[in-house]
Amino acid sequence: MKVLLAHGSSDSMHGKQVDILANKVSSLLGEEVGTAFLSDERLPAGAQVLPLFLGAGKHVTEDIPKLVETSACTLLPSLNEHAGQLVAMAYDELTRESKRINVLFALYRFAGFESLSAVIHSNNKRCSKVAIGSLHSEPSVTSVLNLWHSDGVESVTVQPMLLFGGHTLARVQSMIDSTPINNISLAPVLSEHDGFAAFIADCLRQKL
């Protein structure tokens, strides 16, 4: 059995989105794909576990390996090890109609997300203007948008580097609402991008 391991949230929408993703991936693979969360005491014994985490913090380095070992499961590389593919997917979606856009990538925080940040910067020629802001550290989404406003930038697309909607996405929206730029569009979270389910299916096909 294959299992998608997510962080979990008090927002019920989070769990529903993980279930929807698992169902899509299951259809692509032609086999059962279950879901689990960090709060679970055990995972299905013998399962191949794919952590749905973009950062490389304590959950990925300590909590998840311990949970997987306790449950006698096999641990697949977390999504943070696929930063290149995730960022390419985001840029492809953002530039589908035009490359002449100003994009602010919104990270949860910078610490632990260094690989994601580095790949975003290495591809910044794909858009007119690219920056990264954080939800919980500096430079923040708000401070970057305020700086761009002072530089005369009038139109911005914010790409939340989040897998699912919920409380954190609401925080992104509130930070956008607090800035003076009027023409700001909020791009979909990563799980809503075309090809994301197929990407997850490929991650589950990996041979260890």
PDB file of C-alpha atoms in Angstrom:
ATOM      1  CA  MET A   1       0.000   0.000   0.000  1.00  0.00           C
ATOM      2  CA  LYS A   2       1.099   3.551  -0.685  1.00  0.00           C
ATOM      3  CA  VAL A   3       0.387   6.409   1.735  1.00  0.00           C
ATOM      4  CA  LEU A   4       0.506  10.193   1.404  1.00  0.00           C
ATOM      5  CA  LEU A   5       1.630  11.633   4.746  1.00  0.00           C
ATOM      6  CA  ALA A   6       0.509  15.221   5.328  1.00  0.00           C
ATOM      7  CA  HIS A   7       1.012  17.617   8.211  1.00  0.00           C
ATOM      8  CA  GLY A   8      -2.638  17.855   9.176  1.00  0.00           C
ATOM      9  CA  SER A   9      -4.630  20.930  10.163  1.00  0.00           C
ATOM     10  CA  SER A  10      -7.547  22.017  12.308  1.00  0.00           C
ATOM     11  CA  ASP A  11      -9.090  23.235   9.052  1.00  0.00           C
ATOM     12  CA  SER A  12     -11.296  20.396   7.788  1.00  0.00           C
ATOM     13  CA  MET A  13     -10.698  21.540   4.204  1.00  0.00           C
ATOM     14  CA  HIS A  14      -7.074  20.403   4.509  1.00  0.00           C
ATOM     15  CA  GLY A  15      -7.968  16.764   5.082  1.00  0.00           C
ATOM     16  CA  LYS A  16     -10.492  16.810   2.249  1.00  0.00           C
ATOM     17  CA  GLN A  17      -7.881  18.149  -0.169  1.00  0.00           C
ATOM     18  CA  VAL A  18      -5.417  15.425   0.822  1.00  0.00           C
ATOM     19  CA  ASP A  19      -8.131  12.807   0.251  1.00  0.00           C
ATOM     20  CA  ILE A  20      -8.957  14.261  -3.170  1.00  0.00           C
ATOM     21  CA  LEU A  21      -5.288  14.133  -4.141  1.00  0.00           C
ATOM     22  CA  ALA A  22      -4.968  10.528  -2.936  1.00  0.00           C
ATOM     23  CA  ASN A  23      -7.988   9.508  -5.024  1.00  0.00           C
ATOM     24  CA  LYS A  24      -6.536  11.128  -8.151  1.00  0.00           C
ATOM     25  CA  VAL A  25      -3.168   9.468  -7.614  1.00  0.00           C
ATOM     26  CA  SER A  26      -4.841   6.125  -6.926  1.00  0.00           C
ATOM     27  CA  SER A  27      -6.624   6.335 -10.277  1.00  0.00           C
ATOM     28  CA  LEU A  28      -3.353   7.102 -12.057  1.00  0.00           C
ATOM     29  CA  LEU A  29      -1.501   4.225 -10.402  1.00  0.00           C
ATOM     30  CA  GLY A  30      -4.347   1.738 -10.513  1.00  0.00           C
ATOM     31  CA  GLU A  31      -3.846   0.816  -6.867  1.00  0.00           C
ATOM     32  CA  GLU A  32      -4.900   1.989  -3.431  1.00  0.00           C
ATOM     33  CA  VAL A  33      -3.329   5.176  -2.104  1.00  0.00           C
ATOM     34  CA  GLY A  34      -4.161   6.053   1.474  1.00  0.00           C
ATOM     35  CA  THR A  35      -3.685   9.191   3.551  1.00  0.00           C
ATOM     36  CA  ALA A  36      -2.148   9.761   6.958  1.00  0.00           C
ATOM     37  CA  PHE A  37      -1.208  12.690   9.173  1.00  0.00           C
ATOM     38  CA  LEU A  38       1.536  13.477  11.674  1.00  0.00           C
ATOM     39  CA  SER A  39      -0.937  13.129  14.527  1.00  0.00           C
ATOM     40  CA  ASP A  40      -1.473   9.438  13.676  1.00  0.00           C
ATOM     41  CA  GLU A  41       0.191   7.123  16.175  1.00  0.00           C
ATOM     42  CA  ARG A  42       0.840   4.488  13.517  1.00  0.00           C
ATOM     43  CA  LEU A  43       0.810   4.124   9.750  1.00  0.00           C
ATOM     44  CA  PRO A  44      -0.435   1.076   7.815  1.00  0.00           C
ATOM     45  CA  ALA A  45       2.224  -1.596   8.344  1.00  0.00           C
ATOM     46  CA  GLY A  46       4.491  -2.162   5.357  1.00  0.00           C
ATOM     47  CA  ALA A  47       3.258   0.889   3.456  1.00  0.00           C
ATOM     48  CA  GLN A  48       5.414   3.039   1.205  1.00  0.00           C
ATOM     49  CA  VAL A  49       5.136   6.518   2.692  1.00  0.00           C
ATOM     50  CA  LEU A  50       5.513   9.765   0.749  1.00  0.00           C
ATOM     51  CA  PRO A  51       5.821  12.836   3.029  1.00  0.00           C
ATOM     52  CA  LEU A  52       3.978  15.822   1.573  1.00  0.00           C
ATOM     53  CA  PHE A  53       6.357  18.419   2.992  1.00  0.00           C
ATOM     54  CA  LEU A  54       8.095  21.239   1.118  1.00  0.00           C
ATOM     55  CA  GLY A  55      10.556  22.107   3.879  1.00  0.00           C
ATOM     56  CA  ALA A  56      13.325  20.153   5.559  1.00  0.00           C
ATOM     57  CA  GLY A  57      12.572  20.920   9.190  1.00  0.00           C
ATOM     58  CA  LYS A  58      12.228  18.748  12.288  1.00  0.00           C
ATOM     59  CA  HIS A  59       9.133  16.957  11.002  1.00  0.00           C
ATOM     60  CA  VAL A  60      11.054  15.668   7.977  1.00  0.00           C
ATOM     61  CA  THR A  61      14.365  14.969   9.692  1.00  0.00           C
ATOM     62  CA  GLU A  62      13.086  13.481  12.959  1.00  0.00           C
ATOM     63  CA  ASP A  63       9.332  13.027  13.432  1.00  0.00           C
ATOM     64  CA  ILE A  64       8.506  11.304  10.153  1.00  0.00           C
ATOM     65  CA  PRO A  65      11.435   8.838  10.136  1.00  0.00           C
ATOM     66  CA  LYS A  66      10.521   7.842  13.704  1.00  0.00           C
ATOM     67  CA  LEU A  67       6.843   7.331  12.803  1.00  0.00           C
ATOM     68  CA  VAL A  68       7.765   5.326   9.700  1.00  0.00           C
ATOM     69  CA  GLU A  69      10.197   3.127  11.622  1.00  0.00           C
ATOM     70  CA  THR A  70       7.679   2.497  14.409  1.00  0.00           C
ATOM     71  CA  SER A  71       5.099   1.473  11.811  1.00  0.00           C
ATOM     72  CA  ALA A  72       7.487  -0.824   9.898  1.00  0.00           C
ATOM     73  CA  CYS A  73       7.004   1.183   6.705  1.00  0.00           C
ATOM     74  CA  THR A  74       9.258   2.294   3.855  1.00  0.00           C
ATOM     75  CA  LEU A  75      10.073   6.000   3.676  1.00  0.00           C
ATOM     76  CA  LEU A  76      10.196   7.648   0.248  1.00  0.00           C
ATOM     77  CA  PRO A  77      12.020  10.964  -0.319  1.00  0.00           C
ATOM     78  CA  SER A  78       9.946  13.912   0.881  1.00  0.00           C
ATOM     79  CA  LEU A  79       8.699  16.494  -1.611  1.00  0.00           C
ATOM     80  CA  ASN A  80      11.416  18.916  -0.509  1.00  0.00           C
ATOM     81  CA  GLU A  81      13.834  16.677  -2.420  1.00  0.00           C
ATOM     82  CA  HIS A  82      11.848  17.330  -5.600  1.00  0.00           C
ATOM     83  CA  ALA A  83      12.143  21.128  -5.416  1.00  0.00           C
ATOM     84  CA  GLY A  84      13.262  21.422  -9.039  1.00  0.00           C
ATOM     85  CA  GLN A  85      10.183  19.694 -10.427  1.00  0.00           C
ATOM     86  CA  LEU A  86       7.795  21.575  -8.143  1.00  0.00           C
ATOM     87  CA  VAL A  87       9.221  24.968  -9.026  1.00  0.00           C
ATOM     88  CA  ALA A  88       9.272  24.150 -12.757  1.00  0.00           C
ATOM     89  CA  MET A  89       5.609  23.162 -12.507  1.00  0.00           C
ATOM     90  CA  ALA A  90       4.773  26.456 -10.802  1.00  0.00           C
ATOM     91  CA  TYR A  91       6.649  28.537 -13.384  1.00  0.00           C
ATOM     92  CA  ASP A  92       4.991  26.621 -16.235  1.00  0.00           C
ATOM     93  CA  GLU A  93       1.559  27.378 -14.794  1.00  0.00           C
ATOM     94  CA  LEU A  94       2.356  31.036 -14.109  1.00  0.00           C
ATOM     95  CA  THR A  95       3.798  31.729 -17.570  1.00  0.00           C
ATOM     96  CA  ARG A  96       1.229  29.781 -19.566  1.00  0.00           C
ATOM     97  CA  GLU A  97      -0.241  32.958 -21.072  1.00  0.00           C
ATOM     98  CA  SER A  98       2.669  35.381 -20.746  1.00  0.00           C
ATOM     99  CA  LYS A  99       6.168  35.633 -19.316  1.00  0.00           C
ATOM    100  CA  ARG A 100       5.731  39.358 -18.782  1.00  0.00           C
ATOM    101  CA  ILE A 101       4.515  39.045 -15.210  1.00  0.00           C
ATOM    102  CA  ASN A 102       5.820  40.011 -11.783  1.00  0.00           C
ATOM    103  CA  VAL A 103       5.739  37.015  -9.451  1.00  0.00           C
ATOM    104  CA  LEU A 104       6.125  36.906  -5.696  1.00  0.00           C
ATOM    105  CA  PHE A 105       6.622  33.390  -4.381  1.00  0.00           C
ATOM    106  CA  ALA A 106       5.263  33.065  -0.847  1.00  0.00           C
ATOM    107  CA  LEU A 107       7.182  30.584   1.337  1.00  0.00           C
ATOM    108  CA  TYR A 108       6.060  29.430   4.768  1.00  0.00           C
ATOM    109  CA  ARG A 109       9.463  30.513   6.109  1.00  0.00           C
ATOM    110  CA  PHE A 110      13.041  30.642   4.833  1.00  0.00           C
ATOM    111  CA  ALA A 111      14.691  28.309   7.362  1.00  0.00           C
ATOM    112  CA  GLY A 112      14.329  24.745   6.111  1.00  0.00           C
ATOM    113  CA  PHE A 113      13.141  25.884   2.689  1.00  0.00           C
ATOM    114  CA  GLU A 114      16.566  26.793   1.315  1.00  0.00           C
ATOM    115  CA  SER A 115      16.474  24.321  -1.585  1.00  0.00           C
ATOM    116  CA  LEU A 116      13.074  25.574  -2.726  1.00  0.00           C
ATOM    117  CA  SER A 117      14.243  29.181  -2.503  1.00  0.00           C
ATOM    118  CA  ALA A 118      17.435  28.437  -4.442  1.00  0.00           C
ATOM    119  CA  VAL A 119      15.565  26.767  -7.304  1.00  0.00           C
ATOM    120  CA  ILE A 120      13.078  29.642  -7.507  1.00  0.00           C
ATOM    121  CA  HIS A 121      15.957  32.126  -7.820  1.00  0.00           C
ATOM    122  CA  SER A 122      17.789  29.996 -10.389  1.00  0.00           C
ATOM    123  CA  ASN A 123      14.736  30.182 -12.666  1.00  0.00           C
ATOM    124  CA  ASN A 124      13.945  33.868 -12.167  1.00  0.00           C
ATOM    125  CA  LYS A 125      14.664  34.756 -15.812  1.00  0.00           C
ATOM    126  CA  ARG A 126      11.407  33.038 -16.730  1.00  0.00           C
ATOM    127  CA  CYS A 127       9.399  36.091 -15.594  1.00  0.00           C
ATOM    128  CA  SER A 128       9.780  39.866 -15.792  1.00  0.00           C
ATOM    129  CA  LYS A 129      10.329  40.211 -12.053  1.00  0.00           C
ATOM    130  CA  VAL A 130      10.636  37.547  -9.330  1.00  0.00           C
ATOM    131  CA  ALA A 131      10.959  37.780  -5.563  1.00  0.00           C
ATOM    132  CA  ILE A 132      10.407  35.556  -2.550  1.00  0.00           C
ATOM    133  CA  GLY A 133       8.589  36.563   0.615  1.00  0.00           C
ATOM    134  CA  SER A 134       7.882  34.619   3.777  1.00  0.00           C
ATOM    135  CA  LEU A 135       4.790  34.185   5.897  1.00  0.00           C
ATOM    136  CA  HIS A 136       6.690  33.838   9.158  1.00  0.00           C
ATOM    137  CA  SER A 137      10.093  35.502   8.658  1.00  0.00           C
ATOM    138  CA  GLU A 138      11.723  38.410   6.857  1.00  0.00           C
ATOM    139  CA  PRO A 139      11.605  39.561   4.177  1.00  0.00           C
ATOM    140  CA  SER A 140       7.889  38.937   4.506  1.00  0.00           C
ATOM    141  CA  VAL A 141       5.278  38.829   1.767  1.00  0.00           C
ATOM    142  CA  THR A 142       4.004  42.184   3.030  1.00  0.00           C
ATOM    143  CA  SER A 143       7.416  43.886   3.054  1.00  0.00           C
ATOM    144  CA  VAL A 144       8.238  42.707  -0.479  1.00  0.00           C
ATOM    145  CA  LEU A 145       4.898  43.925  -1.816  1.00  0.00           C
ATOM    146  CA  ASN A 146       5.386  47.290  -0.094  1.00  0.00           C
ATOM    147  CA  LEU A 147       8.869  47.576  -1.615  1.00  0.00           C
ATOM    148  CA  TRP A 148       7.550  46.769  -5.071  1.00  0.00           C
ATOM    149  CA  HIS A 149       4.815  49.365  -4.615  1.00  0.00           C
ATOM    150  CA  SER A 150       7.428  52.010  -3.761  1.00  0.00           C
ATOM    151  CA  ASP A 151       9.315  50.961  -6.916  1.00  0.00           C
ATOM    152  CA  GLY A 152       6.212  51.575  -9.012  1.00  0.00           C
ATOM    153  CA  VAL A 153       5.190  47.957  -9.611  1.00  0.00           C
ATOM    154  CA  GLU A 154       1.457  47.976 -10.304  1.00  0.00           C
ATOM    155  CA  SER A 155       0.603  44.344 -11.068  1.00  0.00           C
ATOM    156  CA  VAL A 156       1.712  41.254  -9.131  1.00  0.00           C
ATOM    157  CA  THR A 157       0.910  37.551  -9.104  1.00  0.00           C
ATOM    158  CA  VAL A 158       1.481  35.864  -5.752  1.00  0.00           C
ATOM    159  CA  GLN A 159       2.264  32.157  -5.957  1.00  0.00           C
ATOM    160  CA  PRO A 160       1.773  30.493  -2.565  1.00  0.00           C
ATOM    161  CA  MET A 161       4.326  27.705  -2.235  1.00  0.00           C
ATOM    162  CA  LEU A 162       1.809  25.698  -0.275  1.00  0.00           C
ATOM    163  CA  LEU A 163       0.452  22.282  -1.126  1.00  0.00           C
ATOM    164  CA  PHE A 164      -3.085  22.858   0.130  1.00  0.00           C
ATOM    165  CA  GLY A 165      -5.484  25.611   1.112  1.00  0.00           C
ATOM    166  CA  GLY A 166      -6.510  26.376   4.684  1.00  0.00           C
ATOM    167  CA  HIS A 167      -5.392  28.674   7.484  1.00  0.00           C
ATOM    168  CA  THR A 168      -1.966  29.358   5.960  1.00  0.00           C
ATOM    169  CA  LEU A 169      -3.434  30.322   2.598  1.00  0.00           C
ATOM    170  CA  ALA A 170      -5.799  32.665   4.439  1.00  0.00           C
ATOM    171  CA  ARG A 171      -2.722  34.291   5.985  1.00  0.00           C
ATOM    172  CA  VAL A 172      -1.299  34.875   2.505  1.00  0.00           C
ATOM    173  CA  GLN A 173      -4.533  36.583   1.488  1.00  0.00           C
ATOM    174  CA  SER A 174      -4.546  38.785   4.596  1.00  0.00           C
ATOM    175  CA  MET A 175      -0.967  39.895   3.877  1.00  0.00           C
ATOM    176  CA  ILE A 176      -1.966  40.748   0.318  1.00  0.00           C
ATOM    177  CA  ASP A 177      -4.963  42.712   1.559  1.00  0.00           C
ATOM    178  CA  SER A 178      -2.740  44.820   3.831  1.00  0.00           C
ATOM    179  CA  THR A 179      -0.628  46.178   0.969  1.00  0.00           C
ATOM    180  CA  PRO A 180      -1.361  49.190  -1.287  1.00  0.00           C
ATOM    181  CA  ILE A 181      -0.966  47.416  -4.642  1.00  0.00           C
ATOM    182  CA  ASN A 182      -4.447  47.088  -6.105  1.00  0.00           C
ATOM    183  CA  ASN A 183      -3.796  44.632  -8.925  1.00  0.00           C
ATOM    184  CA  ILE A 184      -2.656  41.472  -7.123  1.00  0.00           C
ATOM    185  CA  SER A 185      -3.779  38.023  -8.211  1.00  0.00           C
ATOM    186  CA  LEU A 186      -3.392  34.963  -5.992  1.00  0.00           C
ATOM    187  CA  ALA A 187      -2.362  31.856  -7.927  1.00  0.00           C
ATOM    188  CA  PRO A 188      -3.668  28.402  -6.926  1.00  0.00           C
ATOM    189  CA  VAL A 189      -1.857  26.293  -4.336  1.00  0.00           C
ATOM    190  CA  LEU A 190       0.435  23.655  -5.823  1.00  0.00           C
ATOM    191  CA  SER A 191      -1.963  20.710  -5.498  1.00  0.00           C
ATOM    192  CA  GLU A 192      -4.376  22.529  -7.828  1.00  0.00           C
ATOM    193  CA  HIS A 193      -1.826  22.893 -10.632  1.00  0.00           C
ATOM    194  CA  ASP A 194      -2.165  20.765 -13.747  1.00  0.00           C
ATOM    195  CA  GLY A 195       0.042  17.728 -13.518  1.00  0.00           C
ATOM    196  CA  PHE A 196       0.453  17.751  -9.741  1.00  0.00           C
ATOM    197  CA  ALA A 197      -1.326  14.427  -9.208  1.00  0.00           C
ATOM    198  CA  ALA A 198       0.777  12.864 -11.973  1.00  0.00           C
ATOM    199  CA  PHE A 199       3.903  14.257 -10.313  1.00  0.00           C
ATOM    200  CA  ILE A 200       2.909  12.644  -6.997  1.00  0.00           C
ATOM    201  CA  ALA A 201       2.198   9.377  -8.810  1.00  0.00           C
ATOM    202  CA  ASP A 202       5.726   9.480 -10.262  1.00  0.00           C
ATOM    203  CA  CYS A 203       7.159  10.058  -6.775  1.00  0.00           C
ATOM    204  CA  LEU A 204       5.346   6.931  -5.594  1.00  0.00           C
ATOM    205  CA  ARG A 205       6.730   4.910  -8.503  1.00  0.00           C
ATOM    206  CA  GLN A 206      10.303   5.508  -7.362  1.00  0.00           C
ATOM    207  CA  LYS A 207      12.478   2.492  -6.787  1.00  0.00           C
ATOM    208  CA  LEU A 208      14.420   2.674  -3.542  1.00  0.00           C
TER     209      LEU A 208
END
